[in-house]
mmCIF file of C-alpha atoms and ligand atoms in Angstrom:
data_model
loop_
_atom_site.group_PDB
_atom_site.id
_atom_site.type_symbol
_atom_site.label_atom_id
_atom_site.label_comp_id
_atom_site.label_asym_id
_atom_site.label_seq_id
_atom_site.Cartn_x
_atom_site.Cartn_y
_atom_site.Cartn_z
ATOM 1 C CA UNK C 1 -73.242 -18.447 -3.894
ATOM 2 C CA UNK C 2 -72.106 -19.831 -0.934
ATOM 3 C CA UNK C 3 -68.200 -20.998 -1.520
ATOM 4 C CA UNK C 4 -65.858 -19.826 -3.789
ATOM 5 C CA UNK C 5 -63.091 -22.298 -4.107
ATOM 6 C CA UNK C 6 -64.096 -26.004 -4.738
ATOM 7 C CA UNK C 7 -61.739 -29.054 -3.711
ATOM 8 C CA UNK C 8 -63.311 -31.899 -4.723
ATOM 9 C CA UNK C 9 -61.581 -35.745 -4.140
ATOM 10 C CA UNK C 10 -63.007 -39.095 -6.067
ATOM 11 C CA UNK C 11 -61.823 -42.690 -5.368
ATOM 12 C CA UNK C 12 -62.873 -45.576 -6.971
ATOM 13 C CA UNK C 13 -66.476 -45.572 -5.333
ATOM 14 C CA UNK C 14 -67.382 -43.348 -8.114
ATOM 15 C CA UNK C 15 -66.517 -45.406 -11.229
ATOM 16 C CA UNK C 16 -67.936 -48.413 -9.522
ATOM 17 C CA UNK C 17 -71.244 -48.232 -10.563
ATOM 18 C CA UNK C 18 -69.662 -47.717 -14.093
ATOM 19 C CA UNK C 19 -68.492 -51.140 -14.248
ATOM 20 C CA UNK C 20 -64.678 -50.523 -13.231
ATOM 21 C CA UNK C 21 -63.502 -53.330 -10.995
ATOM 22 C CA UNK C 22 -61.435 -52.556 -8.408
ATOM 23 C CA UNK C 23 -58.145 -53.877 -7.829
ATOM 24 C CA UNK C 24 -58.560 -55.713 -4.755
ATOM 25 C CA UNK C 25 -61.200 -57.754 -6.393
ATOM 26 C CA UNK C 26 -60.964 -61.614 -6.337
ATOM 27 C CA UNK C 27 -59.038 -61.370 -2.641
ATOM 28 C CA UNK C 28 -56.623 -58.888 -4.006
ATOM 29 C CA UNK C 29 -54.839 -61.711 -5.980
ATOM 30 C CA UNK C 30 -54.214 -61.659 -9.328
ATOM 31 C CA UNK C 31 -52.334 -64.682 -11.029
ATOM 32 C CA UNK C 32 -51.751 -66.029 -7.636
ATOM 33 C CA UNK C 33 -49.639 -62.343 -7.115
ATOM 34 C CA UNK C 34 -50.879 -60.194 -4.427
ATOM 35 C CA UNK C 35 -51.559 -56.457 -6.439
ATOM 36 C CA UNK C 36 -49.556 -54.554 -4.083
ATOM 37 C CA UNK C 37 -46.304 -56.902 -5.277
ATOM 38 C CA UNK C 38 -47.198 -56.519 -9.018
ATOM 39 C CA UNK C 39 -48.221 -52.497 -8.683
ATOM 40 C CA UNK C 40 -44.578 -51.192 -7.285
ATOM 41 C CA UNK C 41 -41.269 -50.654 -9.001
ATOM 42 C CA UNK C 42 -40.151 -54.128 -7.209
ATOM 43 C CA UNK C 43 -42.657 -55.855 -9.065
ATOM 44 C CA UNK C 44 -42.005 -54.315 -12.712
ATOM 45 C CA UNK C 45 -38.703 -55.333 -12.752
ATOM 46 C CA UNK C 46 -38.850 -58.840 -11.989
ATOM 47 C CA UNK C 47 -41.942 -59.853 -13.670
ATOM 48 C CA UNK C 48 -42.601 -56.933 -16.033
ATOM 49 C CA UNK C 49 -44.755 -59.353 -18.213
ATOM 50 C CA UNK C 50 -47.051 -60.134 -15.755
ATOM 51 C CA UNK C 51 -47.380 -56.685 -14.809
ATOM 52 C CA UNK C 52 -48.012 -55.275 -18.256
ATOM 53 C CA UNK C 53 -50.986 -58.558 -18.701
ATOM 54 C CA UNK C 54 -52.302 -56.767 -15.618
ATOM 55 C CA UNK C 55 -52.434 -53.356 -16.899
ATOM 56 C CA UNK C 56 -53.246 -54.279 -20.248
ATOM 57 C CA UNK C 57 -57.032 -56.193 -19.296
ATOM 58 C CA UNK C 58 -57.637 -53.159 -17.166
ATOM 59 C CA UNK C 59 -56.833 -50.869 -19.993
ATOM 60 C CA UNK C 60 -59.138 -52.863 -22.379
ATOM 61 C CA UNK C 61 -62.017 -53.395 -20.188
ATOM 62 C CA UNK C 62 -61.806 -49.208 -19.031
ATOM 63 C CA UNK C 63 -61.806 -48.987 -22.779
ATOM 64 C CA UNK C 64 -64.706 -51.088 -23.535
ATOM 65 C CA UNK C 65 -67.870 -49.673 -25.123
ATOM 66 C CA UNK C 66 -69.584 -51.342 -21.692
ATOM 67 C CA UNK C 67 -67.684 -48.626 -19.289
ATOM 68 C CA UNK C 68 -69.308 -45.044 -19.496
ATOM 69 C CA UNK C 69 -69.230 -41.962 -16.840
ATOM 70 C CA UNK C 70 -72.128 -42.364 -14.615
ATOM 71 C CA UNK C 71 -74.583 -39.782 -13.107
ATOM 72 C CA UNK C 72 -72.021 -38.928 -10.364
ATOM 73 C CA UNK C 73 -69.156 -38.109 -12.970
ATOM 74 C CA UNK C 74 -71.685 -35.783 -14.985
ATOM 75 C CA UNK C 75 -73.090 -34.339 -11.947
ATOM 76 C CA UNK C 76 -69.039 -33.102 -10.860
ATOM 77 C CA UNK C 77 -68.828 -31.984 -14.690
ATOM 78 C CA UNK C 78 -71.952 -29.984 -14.578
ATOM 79 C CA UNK C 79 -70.942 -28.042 -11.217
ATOM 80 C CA UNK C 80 -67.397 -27.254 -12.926
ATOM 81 C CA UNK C 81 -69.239 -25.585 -15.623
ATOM 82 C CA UNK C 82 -71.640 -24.032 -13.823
ATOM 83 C CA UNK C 83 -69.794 -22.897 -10.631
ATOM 84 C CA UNK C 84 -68.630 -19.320 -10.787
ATOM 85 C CA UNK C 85 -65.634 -19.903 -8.546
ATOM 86 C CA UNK C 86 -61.937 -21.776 -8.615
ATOM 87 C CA UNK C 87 -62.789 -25.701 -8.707
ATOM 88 C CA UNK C 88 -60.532 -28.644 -8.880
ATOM 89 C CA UNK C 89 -61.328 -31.943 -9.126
ATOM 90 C CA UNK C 90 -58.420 -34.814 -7.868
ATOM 91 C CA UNK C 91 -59.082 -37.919 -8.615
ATOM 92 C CA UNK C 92 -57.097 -41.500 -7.083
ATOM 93 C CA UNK C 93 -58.422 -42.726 -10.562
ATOM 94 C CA UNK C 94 -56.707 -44.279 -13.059
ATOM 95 C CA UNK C 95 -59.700 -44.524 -16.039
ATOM 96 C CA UNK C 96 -60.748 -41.480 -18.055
ATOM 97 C CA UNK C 97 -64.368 -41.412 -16.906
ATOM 98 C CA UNK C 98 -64.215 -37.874 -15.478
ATOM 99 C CA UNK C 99 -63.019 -36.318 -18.827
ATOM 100 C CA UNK C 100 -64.957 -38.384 -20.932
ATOM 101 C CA UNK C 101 -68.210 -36.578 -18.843
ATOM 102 C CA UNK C 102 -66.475 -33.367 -19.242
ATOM 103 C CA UNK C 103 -64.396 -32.247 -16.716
ATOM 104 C CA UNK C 104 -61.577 -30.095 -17.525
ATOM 105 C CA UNK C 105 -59.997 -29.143 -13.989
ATOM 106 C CA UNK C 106 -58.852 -33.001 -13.313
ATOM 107 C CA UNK C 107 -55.702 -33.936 -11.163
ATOM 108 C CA UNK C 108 -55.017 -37.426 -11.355
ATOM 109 C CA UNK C 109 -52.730 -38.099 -8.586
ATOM 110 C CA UNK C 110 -52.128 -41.704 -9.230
ATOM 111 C CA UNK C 111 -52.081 -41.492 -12.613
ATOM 112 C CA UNK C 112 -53.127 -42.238 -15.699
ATOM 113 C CA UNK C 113 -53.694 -45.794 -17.523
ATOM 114 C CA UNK C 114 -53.970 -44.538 -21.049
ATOM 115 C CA UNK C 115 -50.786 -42.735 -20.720
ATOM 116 C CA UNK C 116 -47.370 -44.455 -20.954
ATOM 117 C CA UNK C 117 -43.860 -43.619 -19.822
ATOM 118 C CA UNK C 118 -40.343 -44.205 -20.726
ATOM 119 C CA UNK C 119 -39.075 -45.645 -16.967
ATOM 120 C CA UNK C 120 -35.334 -44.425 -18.786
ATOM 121 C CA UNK C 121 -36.085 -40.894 -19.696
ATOM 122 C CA UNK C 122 -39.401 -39.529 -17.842
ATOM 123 C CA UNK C 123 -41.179 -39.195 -21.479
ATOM 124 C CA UNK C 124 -44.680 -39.331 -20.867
ATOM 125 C CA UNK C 125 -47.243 -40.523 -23.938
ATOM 126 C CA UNK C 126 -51.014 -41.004 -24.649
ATOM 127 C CA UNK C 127 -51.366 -44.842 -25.833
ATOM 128 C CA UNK C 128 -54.707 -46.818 -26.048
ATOM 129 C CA UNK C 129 -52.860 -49.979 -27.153
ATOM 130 C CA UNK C 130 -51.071 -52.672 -24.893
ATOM 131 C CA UNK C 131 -48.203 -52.270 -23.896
ATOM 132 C CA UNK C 132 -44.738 -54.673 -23.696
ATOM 133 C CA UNK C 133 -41.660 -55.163 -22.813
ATOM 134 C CA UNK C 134 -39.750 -55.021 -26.344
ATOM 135 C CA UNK C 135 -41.591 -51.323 -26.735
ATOM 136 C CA UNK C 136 -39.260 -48.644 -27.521
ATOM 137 C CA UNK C 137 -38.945 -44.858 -26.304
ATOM 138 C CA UNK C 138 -40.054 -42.604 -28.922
ATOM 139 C CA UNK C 139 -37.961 -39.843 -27.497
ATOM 140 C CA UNK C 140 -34.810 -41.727 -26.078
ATOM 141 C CA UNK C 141 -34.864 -44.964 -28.451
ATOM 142 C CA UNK C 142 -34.576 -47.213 -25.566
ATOM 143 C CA UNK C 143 -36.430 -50.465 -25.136
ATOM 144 C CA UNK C 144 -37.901 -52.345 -21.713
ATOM 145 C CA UNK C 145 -38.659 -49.222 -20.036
ATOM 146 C CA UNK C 146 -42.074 -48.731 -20.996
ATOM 147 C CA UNK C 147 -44.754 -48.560 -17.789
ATOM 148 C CA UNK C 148 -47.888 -47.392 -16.971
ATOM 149 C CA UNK C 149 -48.379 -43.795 -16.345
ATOM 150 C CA UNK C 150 -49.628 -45.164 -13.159
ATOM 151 C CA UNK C 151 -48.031 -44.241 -9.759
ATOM 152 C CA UNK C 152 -46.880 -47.692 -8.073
ATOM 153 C CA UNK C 153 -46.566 -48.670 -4.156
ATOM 154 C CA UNK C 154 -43.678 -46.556 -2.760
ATOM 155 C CA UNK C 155 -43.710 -43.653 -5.633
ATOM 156 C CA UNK C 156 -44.688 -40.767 -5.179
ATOM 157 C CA UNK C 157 -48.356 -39.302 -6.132
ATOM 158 C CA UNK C 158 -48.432 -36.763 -8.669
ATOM 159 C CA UNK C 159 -49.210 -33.051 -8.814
ATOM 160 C CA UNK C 160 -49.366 -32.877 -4.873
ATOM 161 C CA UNK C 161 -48.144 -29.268 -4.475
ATOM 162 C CA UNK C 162 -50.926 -27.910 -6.974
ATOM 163 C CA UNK C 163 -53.013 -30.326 -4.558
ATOM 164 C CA UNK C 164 -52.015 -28.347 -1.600
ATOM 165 C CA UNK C 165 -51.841 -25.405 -2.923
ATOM 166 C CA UNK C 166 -55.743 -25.664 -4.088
ATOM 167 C CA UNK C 167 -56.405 -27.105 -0.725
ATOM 168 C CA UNK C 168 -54.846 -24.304 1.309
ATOM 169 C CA UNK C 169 -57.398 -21.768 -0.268
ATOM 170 C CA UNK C 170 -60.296 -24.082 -0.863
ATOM 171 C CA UNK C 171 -63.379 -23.145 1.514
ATOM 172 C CA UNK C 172 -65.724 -26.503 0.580
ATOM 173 C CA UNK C 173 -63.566 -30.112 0.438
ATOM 174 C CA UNK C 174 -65.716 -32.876 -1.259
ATOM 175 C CA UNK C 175 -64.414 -36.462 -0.839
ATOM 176 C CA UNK C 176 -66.321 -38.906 -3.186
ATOM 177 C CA UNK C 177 -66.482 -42.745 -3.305
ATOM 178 C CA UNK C 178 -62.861 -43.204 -1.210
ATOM 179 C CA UNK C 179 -61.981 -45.193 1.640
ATOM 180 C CA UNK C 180 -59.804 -43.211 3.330
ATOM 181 C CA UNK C 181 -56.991 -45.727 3.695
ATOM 182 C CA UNK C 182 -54.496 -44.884 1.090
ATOM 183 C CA UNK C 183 -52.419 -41.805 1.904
ATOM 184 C CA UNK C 184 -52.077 -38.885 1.107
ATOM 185 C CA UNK C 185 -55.294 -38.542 -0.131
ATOM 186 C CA UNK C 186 -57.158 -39.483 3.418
ATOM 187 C CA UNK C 187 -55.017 -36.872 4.337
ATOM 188 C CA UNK C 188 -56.373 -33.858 2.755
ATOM 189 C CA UNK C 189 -59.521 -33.548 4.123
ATOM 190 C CA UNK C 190 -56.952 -32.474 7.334
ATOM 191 C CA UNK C 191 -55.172 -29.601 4.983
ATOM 192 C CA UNK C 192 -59.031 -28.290 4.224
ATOM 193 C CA UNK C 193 -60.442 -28.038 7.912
ATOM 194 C CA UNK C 194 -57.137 -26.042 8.485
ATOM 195 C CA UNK C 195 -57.966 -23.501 5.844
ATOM 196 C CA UNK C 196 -61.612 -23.519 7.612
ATOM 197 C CA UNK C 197 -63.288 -25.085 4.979
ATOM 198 C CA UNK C 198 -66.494 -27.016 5.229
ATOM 199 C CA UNK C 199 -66.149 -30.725 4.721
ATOM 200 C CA UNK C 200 -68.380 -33.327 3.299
ATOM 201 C CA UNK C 201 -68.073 -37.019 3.076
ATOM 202 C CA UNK C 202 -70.066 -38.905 -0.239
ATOM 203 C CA UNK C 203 -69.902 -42.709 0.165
ATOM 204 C CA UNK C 204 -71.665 -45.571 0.415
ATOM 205 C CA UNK C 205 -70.587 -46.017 3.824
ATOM 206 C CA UNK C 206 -68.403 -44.788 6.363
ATOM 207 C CA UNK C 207 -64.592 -44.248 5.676
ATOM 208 C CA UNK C 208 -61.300 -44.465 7.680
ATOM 209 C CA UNK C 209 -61.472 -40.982 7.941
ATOM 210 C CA UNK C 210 -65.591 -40.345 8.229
ATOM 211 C CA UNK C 211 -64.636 -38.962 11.354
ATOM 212 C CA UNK C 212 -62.906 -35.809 10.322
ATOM 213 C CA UNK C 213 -65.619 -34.662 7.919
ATOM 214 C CA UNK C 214 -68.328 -32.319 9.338
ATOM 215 C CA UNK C 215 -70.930 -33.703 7.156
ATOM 216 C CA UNK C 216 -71.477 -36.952 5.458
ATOM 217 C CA UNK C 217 -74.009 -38.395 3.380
ATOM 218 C CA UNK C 218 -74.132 -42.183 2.138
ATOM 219 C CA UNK C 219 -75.653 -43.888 -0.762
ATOM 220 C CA UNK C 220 -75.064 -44.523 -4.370
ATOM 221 C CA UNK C 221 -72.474 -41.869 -5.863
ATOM 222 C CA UNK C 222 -74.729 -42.055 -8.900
ATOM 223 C CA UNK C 223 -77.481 -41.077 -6.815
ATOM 224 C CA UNK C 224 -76.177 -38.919 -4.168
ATOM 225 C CA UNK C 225 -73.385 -36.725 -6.004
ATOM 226 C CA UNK C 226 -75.931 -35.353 -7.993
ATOM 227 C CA UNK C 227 -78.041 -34.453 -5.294
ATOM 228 C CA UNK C 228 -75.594 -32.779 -3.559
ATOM 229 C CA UNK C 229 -74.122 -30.517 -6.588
ATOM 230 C CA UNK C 230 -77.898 -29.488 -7.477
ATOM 231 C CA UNK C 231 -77.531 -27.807 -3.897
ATOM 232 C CA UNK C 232 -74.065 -26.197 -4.397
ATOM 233 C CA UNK C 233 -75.533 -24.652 -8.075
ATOM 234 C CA UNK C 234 -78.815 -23.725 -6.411
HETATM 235 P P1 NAD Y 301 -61.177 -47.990 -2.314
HETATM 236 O O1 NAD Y 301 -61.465 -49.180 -3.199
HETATM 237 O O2 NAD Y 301 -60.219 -48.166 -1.201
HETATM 238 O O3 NAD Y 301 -62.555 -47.456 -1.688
HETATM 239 C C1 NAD Y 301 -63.687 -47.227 -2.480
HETATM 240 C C2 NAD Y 301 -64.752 -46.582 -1.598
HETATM 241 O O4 NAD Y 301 -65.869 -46.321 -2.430
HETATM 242 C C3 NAD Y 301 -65.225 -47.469 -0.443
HETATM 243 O O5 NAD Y 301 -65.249 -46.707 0.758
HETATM 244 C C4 NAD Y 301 -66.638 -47.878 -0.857
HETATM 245 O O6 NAD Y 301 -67.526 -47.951 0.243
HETATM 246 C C5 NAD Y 301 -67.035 -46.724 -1.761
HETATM 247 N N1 NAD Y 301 -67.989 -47.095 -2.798
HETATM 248 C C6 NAD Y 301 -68.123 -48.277 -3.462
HETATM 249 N N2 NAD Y 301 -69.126 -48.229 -4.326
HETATM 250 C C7 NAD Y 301 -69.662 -46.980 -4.218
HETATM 251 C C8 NAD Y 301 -70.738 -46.308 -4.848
HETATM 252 N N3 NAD Y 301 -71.493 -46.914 -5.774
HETATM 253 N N4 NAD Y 301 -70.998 -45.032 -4.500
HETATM 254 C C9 NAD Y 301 -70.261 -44.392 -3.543
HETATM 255 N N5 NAD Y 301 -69.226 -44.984 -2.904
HETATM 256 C C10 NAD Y 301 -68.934 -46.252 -3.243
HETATM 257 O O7 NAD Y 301 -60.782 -46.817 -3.281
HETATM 258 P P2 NAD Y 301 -59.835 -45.559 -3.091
HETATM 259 O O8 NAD Y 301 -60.113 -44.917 -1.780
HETATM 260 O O9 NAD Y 301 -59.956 -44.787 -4.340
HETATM 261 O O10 NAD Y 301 -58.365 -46.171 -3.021
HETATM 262 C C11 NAD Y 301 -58.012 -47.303 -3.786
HETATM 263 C C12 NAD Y 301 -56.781 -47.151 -4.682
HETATM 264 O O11 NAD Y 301 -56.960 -47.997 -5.827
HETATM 265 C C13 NAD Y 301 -56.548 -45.792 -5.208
HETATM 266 O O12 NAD Y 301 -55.190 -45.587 -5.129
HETATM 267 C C14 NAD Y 301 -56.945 -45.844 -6.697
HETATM 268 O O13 NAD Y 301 -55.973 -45.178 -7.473
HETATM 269 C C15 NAD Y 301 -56.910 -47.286 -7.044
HETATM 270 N N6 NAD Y 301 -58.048 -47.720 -7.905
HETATM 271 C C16 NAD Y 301 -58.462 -46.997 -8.997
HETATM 272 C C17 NAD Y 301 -59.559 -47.403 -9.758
HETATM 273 C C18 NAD Y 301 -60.006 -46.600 -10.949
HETATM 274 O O14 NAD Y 301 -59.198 -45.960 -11.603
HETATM 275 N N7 NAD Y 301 -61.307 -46.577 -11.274
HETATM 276 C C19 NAD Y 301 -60.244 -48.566 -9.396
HETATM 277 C C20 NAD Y 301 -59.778 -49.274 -8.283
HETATM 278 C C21 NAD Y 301 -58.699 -48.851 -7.549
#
């Protein structure tokens, strides 16, 4: 075997072809709000129940018996499993997609949207149901501070010095179905070619940051990612 430490990084390219809209969508408006106004601290606290309609259709469509894992998020399962080495897998994503196909090793530096926290006291909870402004804190009894799990414009992602610690030993980075323009992610593929690892861009098409990678490879994540693990398990 080639490699022994795996970084791999997915964006929403990879749910895509799983039926998760992305949030830019329909201009990057939604209910005449630009996204970036509603998703940010700003934006929670003077229209939290617009924000929490937002947040509560995406929840319900990622939980819709329509939205499965696709061939890419098996394929990234599968090489965890089978890879004798140290693999992590950090997704931008939001949905659940790469644990419901199996992965165990999953960073989710933006978060999580079936997890909710208490905005007064940092308690963090699984939830499936919607969620509103008169909910109350299980552990500190308050009401109105119930968000998202979800890290907002101007927060800070999660996780990052695991990240970087996984990224200054990794000797293969893997970035999958991302754009490149939302930081720090498009950033790490810089912390991997200064451990000497060997890069690779999966996408449909070229990102802001295609030009850093030593290898790239476009198509359909469903198509391509499992192409490309079937190599690293071969
Ligand atoms: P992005 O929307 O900026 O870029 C997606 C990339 O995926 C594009 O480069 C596009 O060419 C590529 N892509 C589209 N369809 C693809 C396919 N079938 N196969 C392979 N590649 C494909 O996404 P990003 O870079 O992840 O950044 C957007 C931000 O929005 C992130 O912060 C993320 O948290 C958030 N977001 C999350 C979800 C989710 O949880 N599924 C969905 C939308 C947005």
């Amino acid at each position: 075997m080639r490699h022994k430490s795996i970084v791999v990084l997915t964006g929403a390219g990879i749910s895509s072809e799983s039926g998760i809209a992305t949030f830019r969508g329909s201009g990057g408006l939604w209910e005449n709000r630009r996204v970036e106004e509603l998703a940010s601290p700003r934006g929670f606290a003077v229209y939290p129940e617009l924000v929490h309609r937002f947040y509560n259709g995406r929840r319900r469509q990622m939980l819709s018996p329509s939205i499965r894992p696709n061939a890419a998020h098996h394929a990234l399962a599968e090489l965890e499993s089978g890879f004798p080495g140290r693999f992590l897998l950090v997704t931008q994503n939001i949905d659940d997609l790469h644990e419901r196909s199996g992965s165990v090793k999953v960073i989710h530096l933006h978060g999580e949207l079936l997890k909710k926290r208490c905005a007064h006291c940092g308690d963090v909870e699984s939830t499936k149901a919607d969620l509103a402004v008169t909910d109350t804190c299980r552990a500190c009894g308050r009401n109105g501070g119930m968000r998202p799990h979800v890290v907002w414009f101007g927060e800070m992602p999660l996780r990052m010095e695991e990240i970087h610690a996984a990224l200054r030993c990794c000797d293969l980075f893997v970035a999958i179905g991302t754009s490149g323009n939302v930081y720090p992610a498009a950033g790490f593929v810089d912390a991997a070619i200064a451990a000497g690892a060997r890069t690779v861009e999966l996408n449909l098409e070229p990102s802001a940051v295609e030009s850093a990678f030593e290898e790239k490879i476009y198509g359909n994540a469903s198509r391509i990612v499992p192409q490309f693990a079937r190599t690293l398990l071969a």
